[in-house]
Amino acid sequence: MKPNTITNQELFLTGHALYNDRLYDQALATYQLISDKGAAAWFNMGCCAYRLNNYPEARLYWKRAERQAPTSLYYDIHYNMRFLDQQLGLPVIAPAKIEIVSNKMQYVPFWGLQLLFLSVWVYFFLLIKRWALYRRYGTVIALLSVQLLLGYLVWHRYRQMHDVVVIAKESVISLYAGADKRYHVVGQVPSAAQMQRLCKCGDWYKVQYGELIGWTHKDTCFDV
């Protein structure tokens, strides 16, 4: 076993022991020393930050854990984030069923999903005449349903790969109509809220929070 792996394992176990002793600041500092953080390390860092009342960082770490979390941990992450939303008075959004299915297929590469999607289409068009001749309409409907699901999974995975999430780290951040504070304020976003980054211009991000779209300086939020 490589020394670096042993060191990371020891750091993880030390951080876990410190967390159990309620030394959350020391535990967080220990987890941060891990060079190759997995989902469990990011999740535990989020729990430490939450215990330290640092809610923006808690969401940041949980979102990073979400990227590579197995299904069991995925549910824990979303449970914690829903609890955090309730505590902060933010809109509580449960993960959609398609997100849960996508998470279960996270180890299937994107090209694999695309290949499966195309293979099912080819199979469908090769046999549709025969199915129509023998009136196997149930088979046609079932295969079309599978194809629709696969198509949605491909689109959802593509969106996950290209969407950029940022977390509001100040108590309240103002969104401006343009990439400068000289523009008028179009709305405000509460601390620890999750936003979609639509684009960037220099040090400014164009973000979306619900129906609200505006510009904020990059220093006001964390990049997930």
PDB file of C-alpha atoms in Angstrom:
ATOM      1  CA  MET A   1       0.000   0.000   0.000  1.00  0.00           C
ATOM      2  CA  LYS A   2       1.294   3.437  -0.915  1.00  0.00           C
ATOM      3  CA  PRO A   3       2.425   5.682   1.954  1.00  0.00           C
ATOM      4  CA  ASN A   4       0.246   8.531   0.668  1.00  0.00           C
ATOM      5  CA  THR A   5      -2.845   6.325   0.834  1.00  0.00           C
ATOM      6  CA  ILE A   6      -2.011   5.318   4.402  1.00  0.00           C
ATOM      7  CA  THR A   7      -1.508   8.947   5.345  1.00  0.00           C
ATOM      8  CA  ASN A   8      -4.888   9.920   3.889  1.00  0.00           C
ATOM      9  CA  GLN A   9      -6.577   7.053   5.704  1.00  0.00           C
ATOM     10  CA  GLU A  10      -4.942   8.058   8.968  1.00  0.00           C
ATOM     11  CA  LEU A  11      -6.001  11.664   8.474  1.00  0.00           C
ATOM     12  CA  PHE A  12      -9.569  10.540   7.792  1.00  0.00           C
ATOM     13  CA  LEU A  13      -9.680   8.388  10.912  1.00  0.00           C
ATOM     14  CA  THR A  14      -8.122  11.158  12.998  1.00  0.00           C
ATOM     15  CA  GLY A  15     -10.670  13.642  11.721  1.00  0.00           C
ATOM     16  CA  HIS A  16     -13.470  11.199  12.510  1.00  0.00           C
ATOM     17  CA  ALA A  17     -12.187  10.763  16.069  1.00  0.00           C
ATOM     18  CA  LEU A  18     -11.944  14.531  16.560  1.00  0.00           C
ATOM     19  CA  TYR A  19     -15.500  14.944  15.246  1.00  0.00           C
ATOM     20  CA  ASN A  20     -16.764  12.335  17.723  1.00  0.00           C
ATOM     21  CA  ASP A  21     -15.010  14.317  20.468  1.00  0.00           C
ATOM     22  CA  ARG A  22     -16.890  17.414  19.236  1.00  0.00           C
ATOM     23  CA  LEU A  23     -13.655  19.165  18.278  1.00  0.00           C
ATOM     24  CA  TYR A  24     -15.208  20.271  15.024  1.00  0.00           C
ATOM     25  CA  ASP A  25     -12.689  22.969  14.094  1.00  0.00           C
ATOM     26  CA  GLN A  26      -9.771  20.555  14.536  1.00  0.00           C
ATOM     27  CA  ALA A  27     -11.615  17.821  12.687  1.00  0.00           C
ATOM     28  CA  LEU A  28     -12.288  20.137   9.741  1.00  0.00           C
ATOM     29  CA  ALA A  29      -8.641  21.216   9.634  1.00  0.00           C
ATOM     30  CA  THR A  30      -7.590  17.558   9.618  1.00  0.00           C
ATOM     31  CA  TYR A  31      -9.953  16.609   6.781  1.00  0.00           C
ATOM     32  CA  GLN A  32      -8.644  19.542   4.748  1.00  0.00           C
ATOM     33  CA  LEU A  33      -5.157  17.984   4.845  1.00  0.00           C
ATOM     34  CA  ILE A  34      -6.353  14.945   2.890  1.00  0.00           C
ATOM     35  CA  SER A  35      -4.804  15.245  -0.548  1.00  0.00           C
ATOM     36  CA  ASP A  36      -7.301  13.076  -2.423  1.00  0.00           C
ATOM     37  CA  LYS A  37     -10.701  13.713  -0.883  1.00  0.00           C
ATOM     38  CA  GLY A  38     -13.497  11.285  -1.587  1.00  0.00           C
ATOM     39  CA  ALA A  39     -17.226  11.710  -1.037  1.00  0.00           C
ATOM     40  CA  ALA A  40     -16.984  10.624   2.623  1.00  0.00           C
ATOM     41  CA  ALA A  41     -14.310  13.229   3.412  1.00  0.00           C
ATOM     42  CA  TRP A  42     -16.270  16.038   1.756  1.00  0.00           C
ATOM     43  CA  PHE A  43     -19.434  14.906   3.546  1.00  0.00           C
ATOM     44  CA  ASN A  44     -17.716  14.913   6.937  1.00  0.00           C
ATOM     45  CA  MET A  45     -16.222  18.348   6.219  1.00  0.00           C
ATOM     46  CA  GLY A  46     -19.744  19.598   5.546  1.00  0.00           C
ATOM     47  CA  CYS A  47     -20.916  18.196   8.871  1.00  0.00           C
ATOM     48  CA  CYS A  48     -18.019  19.924  10.654  1.00  0.00           C
ATOM     49  CA  ALA A  49     -18.790  23.240   8.976  1.00  0.00           C
ATOM     50  CA  TYR A  50     -22.461  22.877   9.901  1.00  0.00           C
ATOM     51  CA  ARG A  51     -21.560  22.259  13.565  1.00  0.00           C
ATOM     52  CA  LEU A  52     -19.419  25.404  13.425  1.00  0.00           C
ATOM     53  CA  ASN A  53     -22.450  27.346  12.078  1.00  0.00           C
ATOM     54  CA  ASN A  54     -20.628  27.972   8.803  1.00  0.00           C
ATOM     55  CA  TYR A  55     -23.608  27.127   6.630  1.00  0.00           C
ATOM     56  CA  PRO A  56     -22.287  28.303   3.214  1.00  0.00           C
ATOM     57  CA  GLU A  57     -19.220  26.082   3.562  1.00  0.00           C
ATOM     58  CA  ALA A  58     -21.385  23.205   4.801  1.00  0.00           C
ATOM     59  CA  ARG A  59     -23.433  23.297   1.596  1.00  0.00           C
ATOM     60  CA  LEU A  60     -20.272  23.740  -0.471  1.00  0.00           C
ATOM     61  CA  TYR A  61     -18.705  20.566   0.946  1.00  0.00           C
ATOM     62  CA  TRP A  62     -21.932  18.573   0.665  1.00  0.00           C
ATOM     63  CA  LYS A  63     -22.321  19.604  -2.964  1.00  0.00           C
ATOM     64  CA  ARG A  64     -18.773  18.434  -3.665  1.00  0.00           C
ATOM     65  CA  ALA A  65     -19.538  15.143  -1.927  1.00  0.00           C
ATOM     66  CA  GLU A  66     -22.656  14.762  -4.067  1.00  0.00           C
ATOM     67  CA  ARG A  67     -20.583  14.492  -7.259  1.00  0.00           C
ATOM     68  CA  GLN A  68     -19.127  11.107  -6.380  1.00  0.00           C
ATOM     69  CA  ALA A  69     -21.372   9.850  -3.587  1.00  0.00           C
ATOM     70  CA  PRO A  70     -22.775   6.299  -3.644  1.00  0.00           C
ATOM     71  CA  THR A  71     -26.542   6.063  -3.376  1.00  0.00           C
ATOM     72  CA  SER A  72     -26.608   5.549   0.419  1.00  0.00           C
ATOM     73  CA  LEU A  73     -24.503   8.667   1.043  1.00  0.00           C
ATOM     74  CA  TYR A  74     -26.401  10.579  -1.644  1.00  0.00           C
ATOM     75  CA  TYR A  75     -29.584  10.293   0.437  1.00  0.00           C
ATOM     76  CA  ASP A  76     -27.752  11.499   3.558  1.00  0.00           C
ATOM     77  CA  ILE A  77     -26.362  14.502   1.694  1.00  0.00           C
ATOM     78  CA  HIS A  78     -29.779  15.586   0.470  1.00  0.00           C
ATOM     79  CA  TYR A  79     -31.339  14.971   3.867  1.00  0.00           C
ATOM     80  CA  ASN A  80     -28.757  17.311   5.423  1.00  0.00           C
ATOM     81  CA  MET A  81     -29.229  19.965   2.744  1.00  0.00           C
ATOM     82  CA  ARG A  82     -33.018  19.854   3.110  1.00  0.00           C
ATOM     83  CA  PHE A  83     -32.622  20.212   6.877  1.00  0.00           C
ATOM     84  CA  LEU A  84     -30.273  23.160   6.309  1.00  0.00           C
ATOM     85  CA  ASP A  85     -32.777  24.791   3.947  1.00  0.00           C
ATOM     86  CA  GLN A  86     -35.528  24.432   6.542  1.00  0.00           C
ATOM     87  CA  GLN A  87     -33.316  25.948   9.213  1.00  0.00           C
ATOM     88  CA  LEU A  88     -32.389  28.934   7.031  1.00  0.00           C
ATOM     89  CA  GLY A  89     -35.882  29.430   5.638  1.00  0.00           C
ATOM     90  CA  LEU A  90     -34.816  28.622   2.062  1.00  0.00           C
ATOM     91  CA  PRO A  91     -36.987  26.760  -0.451  1.00  0.00           C
ATOM     92  CA  VAL A  92     -36.711  23.042   0.298  1.00  0.00           C
ATOM     93  CA  ILE A  93     -36.135  21.053  -2.879  1.00  0.00           C
ATOM     94  CA  ALA A  94     -36.062  17.264  -2.721  1.00  0.00           C
ATOM     95  CA  PRO A  95     -34.029  15.455  -5.383  1.00  0.00           C
ATOM     96  CA  ALA A  96     -36.092  14.444  -8.384  1.00  0.00           C
ATOM     97  CA  LYS A  97     -36.467  10.728  -9.104  1.00  0.00           C
ATOM     98  CA  ILE A  98     -34.429  11.174 -12.279  1.00  0.00           C
ATOM     99  CA  GLU A  99     -31.561  12.557 -10.189  1.00  0.00           C
ATOM    100  CA  ILE A 100     -31.669   9.467  -7.974  1.00  0.00           C
ATOM    101  CA  VAL A 101     -31.634   7.176 -11.037  1.00  0.00           C
ATOM    102  CA  SER A 102     -28.787   9.218 -12.527  1.00  0.00           C
ATOM    103  CA  ASN A 103     -26.839   8.901  -9.284  1.00  0.00           C
ATOM    104  CA  LYS A 104     -27.246   5.114  -9.335  1.00  0.00           C
ATOM    105  CA  MET A 105     -25.768   5.109 -12.837  1.00  0.00           C
ATOM    106  CA  GLN A 106     -22.923   7.496 -12.033  1.00  0.00           C
ATOM    107  CA  TYR A 107     -20.280   4.843 -12.737  1.00  0.00           C
ATOM    108  CA  VAL A 108     -21.576   4.388 -16.286  1.00  0.00           C
ATOM    109  CA  PRO A 109     -19.491   6.759 -18.458  1.00  0.00           C
ATOM    110  CA  PHE A 110     -21.298   9.390 -20.495  1.00  0.00           C
ATOM    111  CA  TRP A 111     -20.223   7.770 -23.772  1.00  0.00           C
ATOM    112  CA  GLY A 112     -21.656   4.493 -22.471  1.00  0.00           C
ATOM    113  CA  LEU A 113     -25.079   6.086 -21.947  1.00  0.00           C
ATOM    114  CA  GLN A 114     -24.926   7.606 -25.428  1.00  0.00           C
ATOM    115  CA  LEU A 115     -23.983   4.259 -26.977  1.00  0.00           C
ATOM    116  CA  LEU A 116     -26.815   2.491 -25.133  1.00  0.00           C
ATOM    117  CA  PHE A 117     -29.266   5.176 -26.268  1.00  0.00           C
ATOM    118  CA  LEU A 118     -28.220   4.794 -29.929  1.00  0.00           C
ATOM    119  CA  SER A 119     -28.206   0.971 -29.714  1.00  0.00           C
ATOM    120  CA  VAL A 120     -31.792   0.884 -28.454  1.00  0.00           C
ATOM    121  CA  TRP A 121     -32.864   3.199 -31.293  1.00  0.00           C
ATOM    122  CA  VAL A 122     -31.189   0.944 -33.886  1.00  0.00           C
ATOM    123  CA  TYR A 123     -32.781  -2.146 -32.330  1.00  0.00           C
ATOM    124  CA  PHE A 124     -36.175  -0.422 -32.315  1.00  0.00           C
ATOM    125  CA  PHE A 125     -36.083   0.584 -35.996  1.00  0.00           C
ATOM    126  CA  LEU A 126     -34.825  -2.831 -37.113  1.00  0.00           C
ATOM    127  CA  LEU A 127     -37.721  -4.664 -35.461  1.00  0.00           C
ATOM    128  CA  ILE A 128     -40.610  -2.191 -35.516  1.00  0.00           C
ATOM    129  CA  LYS A 129     -42.046  -3.577 -38.779  1.00  0.00           C
ATOM    130  CA  ARG A 130     -42.079  -7.108 -37.399  1.00  0.00           C
ATOM    131  CA  TRP A 131     -43.695  -5.959 -34.152  1.00  0.00           C
ATOM    132  CA  ALA A 132     -46.322  -4.018 -36.105  1.00  0.00           C
ATOM    133  CA  LEU A 133     -47.042  -7.070 -38.282  1.00  0.00           C
ATOM    134  CA  TYR A 134     -47.680  -9.244 -35.232  1.00  0.00           C
ATOM    135  CA  ARG A 135     -49.381  -6.390 -33.376  1.00  0.00           C
ATOM    136  CA  ARG A 136     -46.937  -6.382 -30.487  1.00  0.00           C
ATOM    137  CA  TYR A 137     -47.931  -2.899 -29.464  1.00  0.00           C
ATOM    138  CA  GLY A 138     -47.076  -3.528 -25.813  1.00  0.00           C
ATOM    139  CA  THR A 139     -43.469  -4.258 -26.772  1.00  0.00           C
ATOM    140  CA  VAL A 140     -43.310  -1.094 -28.871  1.00  0.00           C
ATOM    141  CA  ILE A 141     -44.673   1.056 -26.042  1.00  0.00           C
ATOM    142  CA  ALA A 142     -42.335  -0.548 -23.487  1.00  0.00           C
ATOM    143  CA  LEU A 143     -39.253   0.001 -25.664  1.00  0.00           C
ATOM    144  CA  LEU A 144     -40.270   3.578 -26.409  1.00  0.00           C
ATOM    145  CA  SER A 145     -40.630   4.200 -22.670  1.00  0.00           C
ATOM    146  CA  VAL A 146     -37.143   2.821 -22.067  1.00  0.00           C
ATOM    147  CA  GLN A 147     -35.796   4.978 -24.874  1.00  0.00           C
ATOM    148  CA  LEU A 148     -37.409   8.093 -23.447  1.00  0.00           C
ATOM    149  CA  LEU A 149     -35.865   7.332 -20.049  1.00  0.00           C
ATOM    150  CA  LEU A 150     -32.432   6.782 -21.598  1.00  0.00           C
ATOM    151  CA  GLY A 151     -32.743   9.998 -23.580  1.00  0.00           C
ATOM    152  CA  TYR A 152     -33.641  11.925 -20.452  1.00  0.00           C
ATOM    153  CA  LEU A 153     -30.720  10.343 -18.579  1.00  0.00           C
ATOM    154  CA  VAL A 154     -28.320  11.378 -21.355  1.00  0.00           C
ATOM    155  CA  TRP A 155     -29.659  14.934 -21.260  1.00  0.00           C
ATOM    156  CA  HIS A 156     -29.547  15.052 -17.461  1.00  0.00           C
ATOM    157  CA  ARG A 157     -25.962  13.745 -17.342  1.00  0.00           C
ATOM    158  CA  TYR A 158     -24.948  16.314 -19.984  1.00  0.00           C
ATOM    159  CA  ARG A 159     -26.547  19.078 -17.916  1.00  0.00           C
ATOM    160  CA  GLN A 160     -24.753  17.855 -14.769  1.00  0.00           C
ATOM    161  CA  MET A 161     -21.439  17.935 -16.625  1.00  0.00           C
ATOM    162  CA  HIS A 162     -21.923  21.487 -17.866  1.00  0.00           C
ATOM    163  CA  ASP A 163     -23.964  23.214 -15.161  1.00  0.00           C
ATOM    164  CA  VAL A 164     -21.892  25.287 -12.751  1.00  0.00           C
ATOM    165  CA  VAL A 165     -23.191  25.704  -9.190  1.00  0.00           C
ATOM    166  CA  VAL A 166     -22.108  28.483  -6.826  1.00  0.00           C
ATOM    167  CA  ILE A 167     -23.005  29.057  -3.173  1.00  0.00           C
ATOM    168  CA  ALA A 168     -23.727  32.473  -1.646  1.00  0.00           C
ATOM    169  CA  LYS A 169     -21.177  32.910   1.134  1.00  0.00           C
ATOM    170  CA  GLU A 170     -22.119  36.335   2.526  1.00  0.00           C
ATOM    171  CA  SER A 171     -25.094  37.022   4.781  1.00  0.00           C
ATOM    172  CA  VAL A 172     -26.989  38.561   1.859  1.00  0.00           C
ATOM    173  CA  ILE A 173     -25.620  39.200  -1.627  1.00  0.00           C
ATOM    174  CA  SER A 174     -27.047  41.670  -4.098  1.00  0.00           C
ATOM    175  CA  LEU A 175     -27.565  40.814  -7.739  1.00  0.00           C
ATOM    176  CA  TYR A 176     -27.013  43.608 -10.225  1.00  0.00           C
ATOM    177  CA  ALA A 177     -28.443  44.201 -13.683  1.00  0.00           C
ATOM    178  CA  GLY A 178     -24.918  44.212 -15.129  1.00  0.00           C
ATOM    179  CA  ALA A 179     -21.365  43.208 -14.305  1.00  0.00           C
ATOM    180  CA  ASP A 180     -20.622  46.225 -12.128  1.00  0.00           C
ATOM    181  CA  LYS A 181     -21.934  47.802  -8.926  1.00  0.00           C
ATOM    182  CA  ARG A 182     -22.903  50.885 -10.927  1.00  0.00           C
ATOM    183  CA  TYR A 183     -25.904  48.952 -12.229  1.00  0.00           C
ATOM    184  CA  HIS A 184     -29.114  48.848 -10.223  1.00  0.00           C
ATOM    185  CA  VAL A 185     -29.873  45.968  -7.865  1.00  0.00           C
ATOM    186  CA  VAL A 186     -32.383  43.484  -9.270  1.00  0.00           C
ATOM    187  CA  GLY A 187     -32.664  41.352  -6.144  1.00  0.00           C
ATOM    188  CA  GLN A 188     -30.910  39.699  -3.232  1.00  0.00           C
ATOM    189  CA  VAL A 189     -29.871  36.143  -2.404  1.00  0.00           C
ATOM    190  CA  PRO A 190     -29.622  34.818   1.190  1.00  0.00           C
ATOM    191  CA  SER A 191     -26.530  33.203   2.662  1.00  0.00           C
ATOM    192  CA  ALA A 192     -25.827  29.551   1.786  1.00  0.00           C
ATOM    193  CA  ALA A 193     -28.289  29.619  -1.119  1.00  0.00           C
ATOM    194  CA  GLN A 194     -27.421  27.592  -4.195  1.00  0.00           C
ATOM    195  CA  MET A 195     -27.302  29.379  -7.561  1.00  0.00           C
ATOM    196  CA  GLN A 196     -26.616  28.394 -11.152  1.00  0.00           C
ATOM    197  CA  ARG A 197     -23.724  30.245 -12.780  1.00  0.00           C
ATOM    198  CA  LEU A 198     -24.813  31.076 -16.314  1.00  0.00           C
ATOM    199  CA  CYS A 199     -21.665  32.814 -17.518  1.00  0.00           C
ATOM    200  CA  LYS A 200     -18.794  35.007 -16.341  1.00  0.00           C
ATOM    201  CA  CYS A 201     -17.326  38.344 -17.330  1.00  0.00           C
ATOM    202  CA  GLY A 202     -13.982  39.083 -15.725  1.00  0.00           C
ATOM    203  CA  ASP A 203     -14.485  38.878 -11.958  1.00  0.00           C
ATOM    204  CA  TRP A 204     -18.277  38.861 -12.257  1.00  0.00           C
ATOM    205  CA  TYR A 205     -20.687  35.936 -12.456  1.00  0.00           C
ATOM    206  CA  LYS A 206     -24.125  35.972 -14.050  1.00  0.00           C
ATOM    207  CA  VAL A 207     -26.214  33.723 -11.815  1.00  0.00           C
ATOM    208  CA  GLN A 208     -29.760  32.443 -11.487  1.00  0.00           C
ATOM    209  CA  TYR A 209     -31.576  31.903  -8.206  1.00  0.00           C
ATOM    210  CA  GLY A 210     -35.080  30.641  -8.819  1.00  0.00           C
ATOM    211  CA  GLU A 211     -36.596  33.133 -11.244  1.00  0.00           C
ATOM    212  CA  LEU A 212     -34.078  35.825 -10.287  1.00  0.00           C
ATOM    213  CA  ILE A 213     -31.186  36.444 -12.687  1.00  0.00           C
ATOM    214  CA  GLY A 214     -28.420  38.965 -12.123  1.00  0.00           C
ATOM    215  CA  TRP A 215     -24.708  39.621 -11.714  1.00  0.00           C
ATOM    216  CA  THR A 216     -22.559  39.251  -8.610  1.00  0.00           C
ATOM    217  CA  HIS A 217     -18.836  39.520  -7.903  1.00  0.00           C
ATOM    218  CA  LYS A 218     -17.030  36.172  -7.659  1.00  0.00           C
ATOM    219  CA  ASP A 219     -15.833  36.986  -4.132  1.00  0.00           C
ATOM    220  CA  THR A 220     -19.423  36.819  -2.837  1.00  0.00           C
ATOM    221  CA  CYS A 221     -19.817  33.114  -3.564  1.00  0.00           C
ATOM    222  CA  PHE A 222     -18.073  29.735  -3.496  1.00  0.00           C
ATOM    223  CA  ASP A 223     -17.430  27.763  -6.668  1.00  0.00           C
ATOM    224  CA  VAL A 224     -18.545  24.160  -6.177  1.00  0.00           C
TER     225      VAL A 224
END
